[in-house]
Each structure stands twice: as C-alpha cells, then as structure tokens.
PDB file of C-alpha atoms in Angstrom:
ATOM      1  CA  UNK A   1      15.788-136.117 -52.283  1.00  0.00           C
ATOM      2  CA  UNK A   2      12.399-136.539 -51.562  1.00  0.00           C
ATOM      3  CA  UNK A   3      11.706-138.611 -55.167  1.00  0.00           C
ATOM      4  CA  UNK A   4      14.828-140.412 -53.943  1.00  0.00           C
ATOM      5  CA  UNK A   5      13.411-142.016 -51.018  1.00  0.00           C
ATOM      6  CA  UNK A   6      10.014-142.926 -52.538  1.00  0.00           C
ATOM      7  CA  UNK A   7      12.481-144.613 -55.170  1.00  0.00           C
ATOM      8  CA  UNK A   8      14.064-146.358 -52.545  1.00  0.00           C
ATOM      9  CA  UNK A   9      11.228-147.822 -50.203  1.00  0.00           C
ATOM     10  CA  UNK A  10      10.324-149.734 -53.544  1.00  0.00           C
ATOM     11  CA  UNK A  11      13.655-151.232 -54.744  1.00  0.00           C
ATOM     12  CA  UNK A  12      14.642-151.943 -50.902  1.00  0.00           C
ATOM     13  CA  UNK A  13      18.264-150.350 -51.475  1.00  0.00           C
ATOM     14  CA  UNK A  14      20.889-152.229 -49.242  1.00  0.00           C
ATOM     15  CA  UNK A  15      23.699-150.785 -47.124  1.00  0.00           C
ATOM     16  CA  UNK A  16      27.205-151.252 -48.840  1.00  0.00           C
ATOM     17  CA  UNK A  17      29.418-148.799 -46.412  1.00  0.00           C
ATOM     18  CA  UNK A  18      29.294-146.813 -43.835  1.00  0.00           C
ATOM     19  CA  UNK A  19      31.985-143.576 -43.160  1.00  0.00           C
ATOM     20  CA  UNK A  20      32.400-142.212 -39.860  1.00  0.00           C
ATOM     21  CA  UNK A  21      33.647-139.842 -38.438  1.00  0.00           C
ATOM     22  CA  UNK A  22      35.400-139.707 -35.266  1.00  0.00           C
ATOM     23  CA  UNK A  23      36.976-136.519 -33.528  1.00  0.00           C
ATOM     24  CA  UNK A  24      36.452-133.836 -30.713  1.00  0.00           C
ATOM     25  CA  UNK A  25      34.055-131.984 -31.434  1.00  0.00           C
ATOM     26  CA  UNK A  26      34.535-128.500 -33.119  1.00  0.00           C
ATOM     27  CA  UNK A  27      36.807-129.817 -35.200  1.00  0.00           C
ATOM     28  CA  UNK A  28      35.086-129.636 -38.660  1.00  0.00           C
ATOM     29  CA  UNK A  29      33.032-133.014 -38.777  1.00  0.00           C
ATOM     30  CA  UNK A  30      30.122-131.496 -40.086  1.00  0.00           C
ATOM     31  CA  UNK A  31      31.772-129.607 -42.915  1.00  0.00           C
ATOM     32  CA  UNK A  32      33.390-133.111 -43.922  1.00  0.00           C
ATOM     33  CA  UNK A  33      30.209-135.045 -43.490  1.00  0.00           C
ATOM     34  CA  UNK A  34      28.559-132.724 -45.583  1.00  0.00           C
ATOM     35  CA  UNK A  35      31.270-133.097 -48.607  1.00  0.00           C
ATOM     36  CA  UNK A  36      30.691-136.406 -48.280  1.00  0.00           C
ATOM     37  CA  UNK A  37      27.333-136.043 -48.234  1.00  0.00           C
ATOM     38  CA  UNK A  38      27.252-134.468 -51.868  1.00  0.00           C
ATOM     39  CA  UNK A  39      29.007-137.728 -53.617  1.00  0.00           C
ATOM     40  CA  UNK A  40      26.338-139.844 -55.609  1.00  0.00           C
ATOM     41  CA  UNK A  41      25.248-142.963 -53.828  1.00  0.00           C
ATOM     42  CA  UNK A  42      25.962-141.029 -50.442  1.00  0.00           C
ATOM     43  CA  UNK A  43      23.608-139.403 -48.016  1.00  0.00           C
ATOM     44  CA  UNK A  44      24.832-137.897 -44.810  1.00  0.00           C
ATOM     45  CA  UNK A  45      22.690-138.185 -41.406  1.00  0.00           C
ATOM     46  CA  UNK A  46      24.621-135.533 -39.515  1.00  0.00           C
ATOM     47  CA  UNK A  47      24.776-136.962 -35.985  1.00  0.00           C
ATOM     48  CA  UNK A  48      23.176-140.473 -36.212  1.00  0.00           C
ATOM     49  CA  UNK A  49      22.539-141.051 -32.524  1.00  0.00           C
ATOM     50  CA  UNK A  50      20.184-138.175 -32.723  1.00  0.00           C
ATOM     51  CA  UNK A  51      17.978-140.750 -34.060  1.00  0.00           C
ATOM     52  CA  UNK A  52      16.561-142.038 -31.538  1.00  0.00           C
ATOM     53  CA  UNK A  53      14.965-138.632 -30.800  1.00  0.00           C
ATOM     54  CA  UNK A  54      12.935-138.980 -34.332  1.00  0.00           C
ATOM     55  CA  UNK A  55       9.451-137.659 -33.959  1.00  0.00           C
ATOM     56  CA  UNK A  56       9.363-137.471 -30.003  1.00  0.00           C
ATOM     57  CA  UNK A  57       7.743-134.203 -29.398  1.00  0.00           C
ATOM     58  CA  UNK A  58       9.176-134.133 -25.634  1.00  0.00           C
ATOM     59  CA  UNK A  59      12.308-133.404 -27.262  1.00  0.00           C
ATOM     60  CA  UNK A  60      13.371-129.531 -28.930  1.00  0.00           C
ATOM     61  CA  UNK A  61      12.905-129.207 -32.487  1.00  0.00           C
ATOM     62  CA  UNK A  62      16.823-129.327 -33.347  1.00  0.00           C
ATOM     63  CA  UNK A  63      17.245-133.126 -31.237  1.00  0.00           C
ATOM     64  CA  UNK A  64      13.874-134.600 -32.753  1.00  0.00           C
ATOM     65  CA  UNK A  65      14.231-133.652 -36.374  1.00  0.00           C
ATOM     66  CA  UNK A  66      16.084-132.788 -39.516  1.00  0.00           C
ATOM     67  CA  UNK A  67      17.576-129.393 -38.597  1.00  0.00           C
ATOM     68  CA  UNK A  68      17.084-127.509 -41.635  1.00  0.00           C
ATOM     69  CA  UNK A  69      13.750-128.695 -42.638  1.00  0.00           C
ATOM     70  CA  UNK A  70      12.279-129.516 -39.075  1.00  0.00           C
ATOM     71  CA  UNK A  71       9.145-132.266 -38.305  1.00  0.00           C
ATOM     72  CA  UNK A  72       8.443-131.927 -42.129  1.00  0.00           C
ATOM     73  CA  UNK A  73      11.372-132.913 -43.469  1.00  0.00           C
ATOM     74  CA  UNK A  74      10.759-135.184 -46.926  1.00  0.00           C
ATOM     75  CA  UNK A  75      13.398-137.416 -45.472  1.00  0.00           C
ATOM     76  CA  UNK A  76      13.281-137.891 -41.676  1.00  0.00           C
ATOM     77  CA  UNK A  77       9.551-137.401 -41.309  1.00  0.00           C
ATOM     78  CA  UNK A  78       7.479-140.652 -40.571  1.00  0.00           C
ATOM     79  CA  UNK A  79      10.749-142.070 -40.067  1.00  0.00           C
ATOM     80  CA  UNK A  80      11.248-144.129 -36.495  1.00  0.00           C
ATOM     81  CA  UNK A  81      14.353-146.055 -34.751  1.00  0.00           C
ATOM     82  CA  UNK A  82      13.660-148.014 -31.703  1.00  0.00           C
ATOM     83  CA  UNK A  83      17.308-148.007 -31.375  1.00  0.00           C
ATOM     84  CA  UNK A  84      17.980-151.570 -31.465  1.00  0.00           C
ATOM     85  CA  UNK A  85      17.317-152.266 -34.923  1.00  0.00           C
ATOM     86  CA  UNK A  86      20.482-151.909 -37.121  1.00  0.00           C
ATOM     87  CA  UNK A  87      20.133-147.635 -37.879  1.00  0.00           C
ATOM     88  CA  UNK A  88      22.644-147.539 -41.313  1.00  0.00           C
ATOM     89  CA  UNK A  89      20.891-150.625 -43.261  1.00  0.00           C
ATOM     90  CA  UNK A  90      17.331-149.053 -41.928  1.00  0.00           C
ATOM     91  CA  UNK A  91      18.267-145.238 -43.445  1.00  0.00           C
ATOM     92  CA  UNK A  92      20.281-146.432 -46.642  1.00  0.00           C
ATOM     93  CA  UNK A  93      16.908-148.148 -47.456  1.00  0.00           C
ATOM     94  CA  UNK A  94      14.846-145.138 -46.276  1.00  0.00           C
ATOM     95  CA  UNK A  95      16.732-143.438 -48.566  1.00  0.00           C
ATOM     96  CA  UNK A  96      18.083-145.216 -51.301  1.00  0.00           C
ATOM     97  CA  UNK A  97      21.684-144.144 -50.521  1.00  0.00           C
ATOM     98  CA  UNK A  98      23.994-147.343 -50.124  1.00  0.00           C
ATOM     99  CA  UNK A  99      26.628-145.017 -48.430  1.00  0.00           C
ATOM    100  CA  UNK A 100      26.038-143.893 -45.112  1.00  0.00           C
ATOM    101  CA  UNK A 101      28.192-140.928 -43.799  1.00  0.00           C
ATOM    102  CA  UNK A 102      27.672-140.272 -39.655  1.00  0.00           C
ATOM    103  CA  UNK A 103      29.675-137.070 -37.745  1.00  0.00           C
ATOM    104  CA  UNK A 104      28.440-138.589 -34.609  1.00  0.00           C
ATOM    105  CA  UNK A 105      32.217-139.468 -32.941  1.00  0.00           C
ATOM    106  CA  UNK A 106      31.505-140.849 -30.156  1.00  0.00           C
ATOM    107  CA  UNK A 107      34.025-144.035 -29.277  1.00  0.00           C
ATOM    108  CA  UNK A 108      31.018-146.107 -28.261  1.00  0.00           C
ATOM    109  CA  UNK A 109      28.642-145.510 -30.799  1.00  0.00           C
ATOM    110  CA  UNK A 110      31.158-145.918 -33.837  1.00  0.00           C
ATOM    111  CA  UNK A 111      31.993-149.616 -32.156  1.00  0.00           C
ATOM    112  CA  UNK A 112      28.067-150.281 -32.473  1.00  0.00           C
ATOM    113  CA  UNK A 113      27.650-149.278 -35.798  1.00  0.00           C
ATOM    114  CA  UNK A 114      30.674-150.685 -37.382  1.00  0.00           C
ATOM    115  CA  UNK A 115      29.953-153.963 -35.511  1.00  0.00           C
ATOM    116  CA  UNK A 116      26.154-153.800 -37.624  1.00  0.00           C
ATOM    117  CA  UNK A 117      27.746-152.411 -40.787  1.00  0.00           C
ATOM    118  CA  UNK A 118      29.980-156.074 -41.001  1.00  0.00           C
ATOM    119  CA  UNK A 119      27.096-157.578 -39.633  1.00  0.00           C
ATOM    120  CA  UNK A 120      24.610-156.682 -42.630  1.00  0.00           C
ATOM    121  CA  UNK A 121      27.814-157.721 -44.938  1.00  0.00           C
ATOM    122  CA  UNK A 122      28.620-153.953 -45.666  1.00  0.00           C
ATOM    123  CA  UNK A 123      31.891-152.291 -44.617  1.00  0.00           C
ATOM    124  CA  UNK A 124      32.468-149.909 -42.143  1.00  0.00           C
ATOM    125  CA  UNK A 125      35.526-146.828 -42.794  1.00  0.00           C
ATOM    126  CA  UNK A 126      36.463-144.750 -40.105  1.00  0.00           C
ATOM    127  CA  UNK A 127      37.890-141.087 -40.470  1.00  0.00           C
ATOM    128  CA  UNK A 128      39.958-139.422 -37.660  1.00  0.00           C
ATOM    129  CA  UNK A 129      39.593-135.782 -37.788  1.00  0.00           C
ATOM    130  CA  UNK A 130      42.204-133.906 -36.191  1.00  0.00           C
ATOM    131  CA  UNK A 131      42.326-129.409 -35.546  1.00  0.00           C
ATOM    132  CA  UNK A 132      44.671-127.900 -33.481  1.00  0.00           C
ATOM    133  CA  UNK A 133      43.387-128.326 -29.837  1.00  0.00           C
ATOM    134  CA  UNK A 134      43.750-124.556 -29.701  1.00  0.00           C
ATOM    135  CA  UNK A 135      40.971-123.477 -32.334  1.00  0.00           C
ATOM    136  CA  UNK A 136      39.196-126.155 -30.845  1.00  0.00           C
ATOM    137  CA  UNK A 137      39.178-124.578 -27.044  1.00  0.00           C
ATOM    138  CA  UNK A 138      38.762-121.354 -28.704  1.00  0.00           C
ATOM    139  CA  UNK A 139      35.396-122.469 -30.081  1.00  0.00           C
ATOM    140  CA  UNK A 140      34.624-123.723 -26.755  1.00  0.00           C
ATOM    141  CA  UNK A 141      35.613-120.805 -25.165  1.00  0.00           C
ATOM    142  CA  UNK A 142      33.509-119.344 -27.633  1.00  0.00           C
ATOM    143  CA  UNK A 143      29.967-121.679 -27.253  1.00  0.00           C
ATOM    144  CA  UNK A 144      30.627-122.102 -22.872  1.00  0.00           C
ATOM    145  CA  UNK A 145      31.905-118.575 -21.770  1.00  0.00           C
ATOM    146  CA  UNK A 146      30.576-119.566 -18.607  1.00  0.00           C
ATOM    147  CA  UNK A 147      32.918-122.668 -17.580  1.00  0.00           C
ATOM    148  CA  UNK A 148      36.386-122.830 -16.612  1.00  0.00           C
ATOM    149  CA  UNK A 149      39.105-122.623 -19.754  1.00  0.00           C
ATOM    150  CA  UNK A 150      40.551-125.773 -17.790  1.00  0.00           C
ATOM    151  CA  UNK A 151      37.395-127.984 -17.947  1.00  0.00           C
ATOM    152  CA  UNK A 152      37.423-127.516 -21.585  1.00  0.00           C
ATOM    153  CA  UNK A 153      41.374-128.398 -22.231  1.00  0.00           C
ATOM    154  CA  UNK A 154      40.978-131.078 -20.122  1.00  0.00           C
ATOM    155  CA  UNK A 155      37.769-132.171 -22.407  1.00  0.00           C
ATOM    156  CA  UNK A 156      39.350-131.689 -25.193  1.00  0.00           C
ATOM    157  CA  UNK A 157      42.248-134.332 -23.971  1.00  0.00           C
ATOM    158  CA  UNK A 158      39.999-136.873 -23.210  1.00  0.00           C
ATOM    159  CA  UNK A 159      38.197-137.046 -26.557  1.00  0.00           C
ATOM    160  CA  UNK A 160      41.599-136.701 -28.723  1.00  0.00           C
ATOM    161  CA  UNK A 161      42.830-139.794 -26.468  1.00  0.00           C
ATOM    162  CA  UNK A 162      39.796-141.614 -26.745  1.00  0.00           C
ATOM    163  CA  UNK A 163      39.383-141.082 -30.575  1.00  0.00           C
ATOM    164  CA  UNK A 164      42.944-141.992 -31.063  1.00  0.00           C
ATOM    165  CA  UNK A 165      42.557-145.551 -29.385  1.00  0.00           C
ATOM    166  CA  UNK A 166      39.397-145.882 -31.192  1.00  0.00           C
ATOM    167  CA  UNK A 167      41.333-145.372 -34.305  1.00  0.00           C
ATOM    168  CA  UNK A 168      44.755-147.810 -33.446  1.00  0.00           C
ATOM    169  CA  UNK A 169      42.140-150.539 -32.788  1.00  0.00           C
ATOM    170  CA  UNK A 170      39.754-150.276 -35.927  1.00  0.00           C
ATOM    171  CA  UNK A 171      39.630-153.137 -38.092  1.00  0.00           C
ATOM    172  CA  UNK A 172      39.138-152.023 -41.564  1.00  0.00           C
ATOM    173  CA  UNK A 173      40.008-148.939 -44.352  1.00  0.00           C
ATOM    174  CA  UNK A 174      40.888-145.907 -42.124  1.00  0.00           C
ATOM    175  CA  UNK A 175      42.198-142.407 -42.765  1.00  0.00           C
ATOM    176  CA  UNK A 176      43.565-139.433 -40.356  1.00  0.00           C
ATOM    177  CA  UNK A 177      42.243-136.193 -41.911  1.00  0.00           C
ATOM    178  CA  UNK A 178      43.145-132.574 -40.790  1.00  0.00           C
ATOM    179  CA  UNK A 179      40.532-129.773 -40.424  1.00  0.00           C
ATOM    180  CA  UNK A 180      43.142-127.380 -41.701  1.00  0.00           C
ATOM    181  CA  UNK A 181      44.178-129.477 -44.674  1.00  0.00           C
ATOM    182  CA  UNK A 182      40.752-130.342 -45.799  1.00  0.00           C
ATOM    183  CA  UNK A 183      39.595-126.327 -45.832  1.00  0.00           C
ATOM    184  CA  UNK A 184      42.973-125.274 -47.460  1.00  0.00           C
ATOM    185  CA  UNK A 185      42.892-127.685 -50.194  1.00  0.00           C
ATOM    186  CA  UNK A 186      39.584-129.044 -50.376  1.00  0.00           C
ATOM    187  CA  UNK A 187      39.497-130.755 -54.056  1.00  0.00           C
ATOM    188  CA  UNK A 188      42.842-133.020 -53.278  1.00  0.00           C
ATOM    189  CA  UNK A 189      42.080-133.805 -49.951  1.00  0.00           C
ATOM    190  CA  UNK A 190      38.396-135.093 -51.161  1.00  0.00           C
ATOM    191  CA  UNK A 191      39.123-136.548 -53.641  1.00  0.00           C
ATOM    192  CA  UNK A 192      41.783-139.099 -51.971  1.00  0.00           C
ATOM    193  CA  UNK A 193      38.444-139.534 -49.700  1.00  0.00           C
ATOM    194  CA  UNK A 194      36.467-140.195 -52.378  1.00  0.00           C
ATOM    195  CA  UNK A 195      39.419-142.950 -53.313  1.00  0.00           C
ATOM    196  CA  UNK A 196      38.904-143.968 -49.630  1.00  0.00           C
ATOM    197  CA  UNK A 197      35.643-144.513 -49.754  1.00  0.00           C
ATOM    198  CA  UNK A 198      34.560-145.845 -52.744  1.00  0.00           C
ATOM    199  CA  UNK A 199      32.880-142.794 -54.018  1.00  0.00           C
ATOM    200  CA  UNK A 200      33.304-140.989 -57.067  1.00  0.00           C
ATOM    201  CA  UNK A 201      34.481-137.668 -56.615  1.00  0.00           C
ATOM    202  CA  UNK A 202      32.633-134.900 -58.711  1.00  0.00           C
ATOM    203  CA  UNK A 203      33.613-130.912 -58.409  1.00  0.00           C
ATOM    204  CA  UNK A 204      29.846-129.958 -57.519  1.00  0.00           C
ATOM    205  CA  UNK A 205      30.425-131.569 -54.007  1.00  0.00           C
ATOM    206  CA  UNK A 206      32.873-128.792 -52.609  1.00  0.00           C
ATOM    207  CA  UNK A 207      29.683-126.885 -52.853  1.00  0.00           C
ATOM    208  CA  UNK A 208      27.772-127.564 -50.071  1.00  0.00           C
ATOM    209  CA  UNK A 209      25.582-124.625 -50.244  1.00  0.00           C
ATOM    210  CA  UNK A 210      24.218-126.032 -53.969  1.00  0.00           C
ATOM    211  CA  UNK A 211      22.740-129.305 -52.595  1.00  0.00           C
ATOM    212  CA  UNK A 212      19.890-130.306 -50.222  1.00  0.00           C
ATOM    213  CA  UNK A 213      21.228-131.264 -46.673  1.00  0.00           C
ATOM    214  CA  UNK A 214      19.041-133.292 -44.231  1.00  0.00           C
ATOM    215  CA  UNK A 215      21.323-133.211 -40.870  1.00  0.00           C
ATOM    216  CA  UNK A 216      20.504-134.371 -37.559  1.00  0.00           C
ATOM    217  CA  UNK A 217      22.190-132.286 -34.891  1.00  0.00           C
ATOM    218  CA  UNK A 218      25.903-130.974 -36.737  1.00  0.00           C
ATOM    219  CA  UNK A 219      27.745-127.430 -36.399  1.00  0.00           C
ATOM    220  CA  UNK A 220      24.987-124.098 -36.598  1.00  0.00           C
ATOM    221  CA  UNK A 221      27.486-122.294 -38.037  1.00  0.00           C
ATOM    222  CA  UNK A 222      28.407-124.568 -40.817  1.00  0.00           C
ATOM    223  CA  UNK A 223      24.376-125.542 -41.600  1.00  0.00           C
ATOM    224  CA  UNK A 224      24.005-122.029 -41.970  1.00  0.00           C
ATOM    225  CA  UNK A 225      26.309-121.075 -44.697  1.00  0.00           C
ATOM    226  CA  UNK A 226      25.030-124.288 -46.659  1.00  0.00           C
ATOM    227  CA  UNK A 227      21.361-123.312 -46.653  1.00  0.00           C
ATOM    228  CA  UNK A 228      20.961-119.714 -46.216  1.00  0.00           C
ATOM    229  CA  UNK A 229      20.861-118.937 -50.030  1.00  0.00           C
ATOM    230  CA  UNK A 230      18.548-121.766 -50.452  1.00  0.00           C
ATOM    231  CA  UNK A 231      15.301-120.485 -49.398  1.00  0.00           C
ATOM    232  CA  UNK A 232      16.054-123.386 -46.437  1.00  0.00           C
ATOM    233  CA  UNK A 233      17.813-122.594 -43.252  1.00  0.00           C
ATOM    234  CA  UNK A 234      15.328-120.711 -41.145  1.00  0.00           C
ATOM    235  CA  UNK A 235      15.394-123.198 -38.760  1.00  0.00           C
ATOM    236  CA  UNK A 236      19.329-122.672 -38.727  1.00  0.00           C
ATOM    237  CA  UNK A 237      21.083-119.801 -37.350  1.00  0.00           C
ATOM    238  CA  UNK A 238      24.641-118.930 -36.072  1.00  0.00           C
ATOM    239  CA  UNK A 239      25.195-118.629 -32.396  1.00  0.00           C
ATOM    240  CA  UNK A 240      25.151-114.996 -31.553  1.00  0.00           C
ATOM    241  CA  UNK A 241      28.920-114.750 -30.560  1.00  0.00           C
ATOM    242  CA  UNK A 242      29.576-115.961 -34.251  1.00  0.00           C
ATOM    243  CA  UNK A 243      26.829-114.422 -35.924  1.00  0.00           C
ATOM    244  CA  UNK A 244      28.716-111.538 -37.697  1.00  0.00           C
ATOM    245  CA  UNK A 245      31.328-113.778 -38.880  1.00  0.00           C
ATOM    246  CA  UNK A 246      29.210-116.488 -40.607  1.00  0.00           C
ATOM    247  CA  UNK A 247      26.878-113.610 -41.623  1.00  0.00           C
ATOM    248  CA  UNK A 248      29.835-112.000 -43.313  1.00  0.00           C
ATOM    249  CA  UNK A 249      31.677-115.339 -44.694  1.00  0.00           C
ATOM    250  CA  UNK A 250      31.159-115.397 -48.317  1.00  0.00           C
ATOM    251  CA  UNK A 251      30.871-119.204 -48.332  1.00  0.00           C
ATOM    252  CA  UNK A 252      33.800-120.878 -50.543  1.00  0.00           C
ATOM    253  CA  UNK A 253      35.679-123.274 -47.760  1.00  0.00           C
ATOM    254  CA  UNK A 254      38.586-122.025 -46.326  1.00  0.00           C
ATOM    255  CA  UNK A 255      40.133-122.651 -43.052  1.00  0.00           C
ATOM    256  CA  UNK A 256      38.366-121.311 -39.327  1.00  0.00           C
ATOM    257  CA  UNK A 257      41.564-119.710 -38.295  1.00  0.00           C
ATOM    258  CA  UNK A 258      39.500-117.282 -35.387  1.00  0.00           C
ATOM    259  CA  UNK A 259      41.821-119.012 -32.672  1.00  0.00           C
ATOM    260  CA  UNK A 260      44.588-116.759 -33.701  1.00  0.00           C
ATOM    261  CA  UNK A 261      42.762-113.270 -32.877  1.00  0.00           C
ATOM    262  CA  UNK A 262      40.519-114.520 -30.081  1.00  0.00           C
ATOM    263  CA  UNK A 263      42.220-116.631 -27.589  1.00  0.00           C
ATOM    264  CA  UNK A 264      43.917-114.699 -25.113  1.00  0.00           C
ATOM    265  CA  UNK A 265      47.659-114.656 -24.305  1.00  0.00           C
ATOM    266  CA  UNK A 266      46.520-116.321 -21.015  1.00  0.00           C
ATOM    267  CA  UNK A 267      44.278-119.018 -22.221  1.00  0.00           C
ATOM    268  CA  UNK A 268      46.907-120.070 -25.215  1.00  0.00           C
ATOM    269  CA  UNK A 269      49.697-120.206 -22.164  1.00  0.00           C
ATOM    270  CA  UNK A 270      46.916-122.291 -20.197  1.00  0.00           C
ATOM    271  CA  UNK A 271      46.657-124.607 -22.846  1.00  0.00           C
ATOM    272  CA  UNK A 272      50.198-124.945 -24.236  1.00  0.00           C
ATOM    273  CA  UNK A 273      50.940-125.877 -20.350  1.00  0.00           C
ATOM    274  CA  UNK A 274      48.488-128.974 -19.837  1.00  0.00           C
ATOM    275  CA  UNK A 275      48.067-130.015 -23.993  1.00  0.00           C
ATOM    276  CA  UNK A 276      50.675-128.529 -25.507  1.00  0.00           C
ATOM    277  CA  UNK A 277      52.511-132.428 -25.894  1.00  0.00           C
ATOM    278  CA  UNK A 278      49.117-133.761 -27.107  1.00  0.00           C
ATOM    279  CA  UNK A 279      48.932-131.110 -29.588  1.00  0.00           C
ATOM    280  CA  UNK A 280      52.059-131.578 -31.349  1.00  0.00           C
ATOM    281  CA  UNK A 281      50.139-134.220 -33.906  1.00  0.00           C
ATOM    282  CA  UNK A 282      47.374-131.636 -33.953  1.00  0.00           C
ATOM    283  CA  UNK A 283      48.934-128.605 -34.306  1.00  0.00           C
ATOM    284  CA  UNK A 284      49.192-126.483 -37.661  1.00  0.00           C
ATOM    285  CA  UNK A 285      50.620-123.350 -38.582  1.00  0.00           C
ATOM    286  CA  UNK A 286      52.019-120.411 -36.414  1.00  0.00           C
TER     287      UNK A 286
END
C-alpha cells in the first residue's frame, strides 16, 4: 500500500466513484467497507469524516489516525484535510485508488460528498445497510450499559428513518444490503456489489484478515479479527464485554447473531413495543 501511494502522488490518479455507506450504526458497515476495500482499484477510508482529525495531536490516537497503524501509518501520515477541499478526489490521489469506499453514514455528510463526487465528474453509489434493530440495540446495550434501553431504541429509530429518506431521495446507482445476508452468503451478495459498483470481484476479498487495512474510526471488534494474525492490530482491541467472543471467533464471516442469547425477555418486549413496525423491513430470522 505504501508503494501504492508513492505510485500515485506521481501519476495524479483521479476519482472515478465513490461507495457509501449509509446505516445505523452497529449494523455491519465496517465489515462491508472492508470487502469492498479488498477489490482492485478500491481503497476503503473507514469513517471519512474522521478526517478532519488527521494529525491533530489534541485529539486520541483512534480519532487522529489510521487505527491499526496509528500516527505512522504509510497511508494517512503527512496526510491533511482542511475540510473544505473536496476529501474523495484528495485521497483517491493520495492513494492511487480511483474507488473510494466511506462507512461514515451520516445523512449529512453522504449529501456533501456525493454532491463533490458529481462535482469532480465521478459518480457517487450509495448502499443502505439494514440489521435487525434488535441485534443492533443489543450491541448498544452491549457498548452503553449505562443508558436507558429506551434512549437507544429510540436512537436506533431515528437513524433507520433518516437513512431511509436519505436513500428514497438519492440520485444515482443505489442498493439496500442486509447485514444478515451479506455474512450468510458473502461471495453472492459481493459479488452483485462488485456488479454494483463497477469493481471486479475476486475470491481473495472475503478475506479481510489477508490484506492491509488503513481505517479511520470503524467497528473494534471487526478491525480486530482482520489484523490480529497480521503482526498489525496492537493498536486494535475488542471492547472488554466482547473480548472473549472475538478472541474466540475463528475469523471466516458469518452472521453476529449474539442478540438471540443476550437481550433479555424484557428489553426484546421493550423494543418489539416502540420498533417492532419499523423493524418489519429489518427483521431476519426467528
């Protein structure tokens, strides 16, 4: 990767498309944008808007830098974005990739990048990433033990509803993708993103753990099982309440299905109650 961005500060590679990914959060966005990640031509940023916390030491190590390598990453380092100059044509440059893949999801920032993406002549995709609101609140539950189960439904809600208008009101190639889909059957369901996307799909990219990954922000979890046999990851760990399992996952993709097991009786009852409607285009399995 490194060689690769050298190569590209001298040929001056231009943007051609940009994939992002919209969604609540713990819903799989930075397993996907990893997958994507892997396809030639394509070099995932993890959470783009993290960018503008590149090399500002006020900031903790996992906002200000690349979270696997840290303030020496071969990629990010001696990189800057003042945040007003166009951020995908400025990294597919950087680093030679004409396909930019970004998990960031927020409504806002999508609008602003897809709005330079056309605007540098390039064209922007958009993914909607759905899970079942319930393994999503579990995860919450999970990460925020300390606030109430109903702030995080009720987050949950907004983010689904905001995505979702995001999505009916994109101009361009879009695609609804399910969490549960994508880890059950990850070769078909990538490669009809590949198809999507432009990319050419190639078997090596389901493994994520046999490539070099340069996120900014993204899942712990996830970063962990990609790097940890890779003489990387140090910088990434698990979150103590999911340490054992990610410590114990033997790393082939396969569907987070922890919701079943951990969320109480109470909480599920709590949830089918004030999201249980919303769900319904969410929900898999029983």
């Amino acid at each position: 990767m490194a060689g690769r961005v050298m190569a590209a500060r001298e040929a001056g590679v231009a943007l051609e498309r940009a994939i992002m990914i919209c969604g609540a959060g713990h819903s799989g966005s930075t397993l996907l944008g990893m997958l994507l990640g892997r396809a030639q031509g394509a070099f995932y940023v993890g959470e783009g808007a993290k960018a503008r916390y590149l090399g500002d030491m006020s900031k903790p190590l996992r906002k200000r830098a690349c979270k696997v390598c840290g303030d020496d990453c071969p990629v990010w380092s001696g990189l800057t974005w003042n945040g007003q100059t166009p951020l995908y044509p400025l990294v597919a440059s950087h680093t030679g990739a004409p396909t930019i893949v970004d998990s960031t999801k927020r409504p806002d920032w999508i609008v602003q990048r897809a709005a330079e993406t056309r605007a540098a002549g390039a064209t922007p995709h958009l993914i909607l990433l759905l899970r079942d609101g319930r393994a999503v609140v579990n995860s919450r539950i999970r990460k925020y033990p300390e606030r109430p189960v109903v702030e995080l439904v009720e987050g949950w809600l907004t983010q689904v509803a905001a995505c979702q208008e995001l999505f009916d009101a994109f101009e361009g190639p879009k695609r609804v993708v399910h969490y549960e889909e994508l880890a059950s059957e990850p070769e078909r369901v990538m490669r009809g993103l590949c198809e999507f996307g432009a990319l050419v799909y190639a078997r090596d990219m389901l493994d994520i753990a046999g490539g070099e990954h340069h996120p900014l922000g993204g899942n712990n979890g996830t970063q962990f099982l990609a790097t940890r046999h890779q003489g990387q990851g140090s910088l990434v760990q698990p979150g103590e309440r999911g340490r054992i399992y990610y410590e114990q996952h033997a790393g082939r993709i396969r569907p987070d299905m922890r919701w079943k097991t951990e969320l109480s009786a109470q909480n599920a009852a709590l949830f089918d109650q004030m999201a249980g409607a919303a769900n319904r285009a969410c929900e898999w399995g029983e």
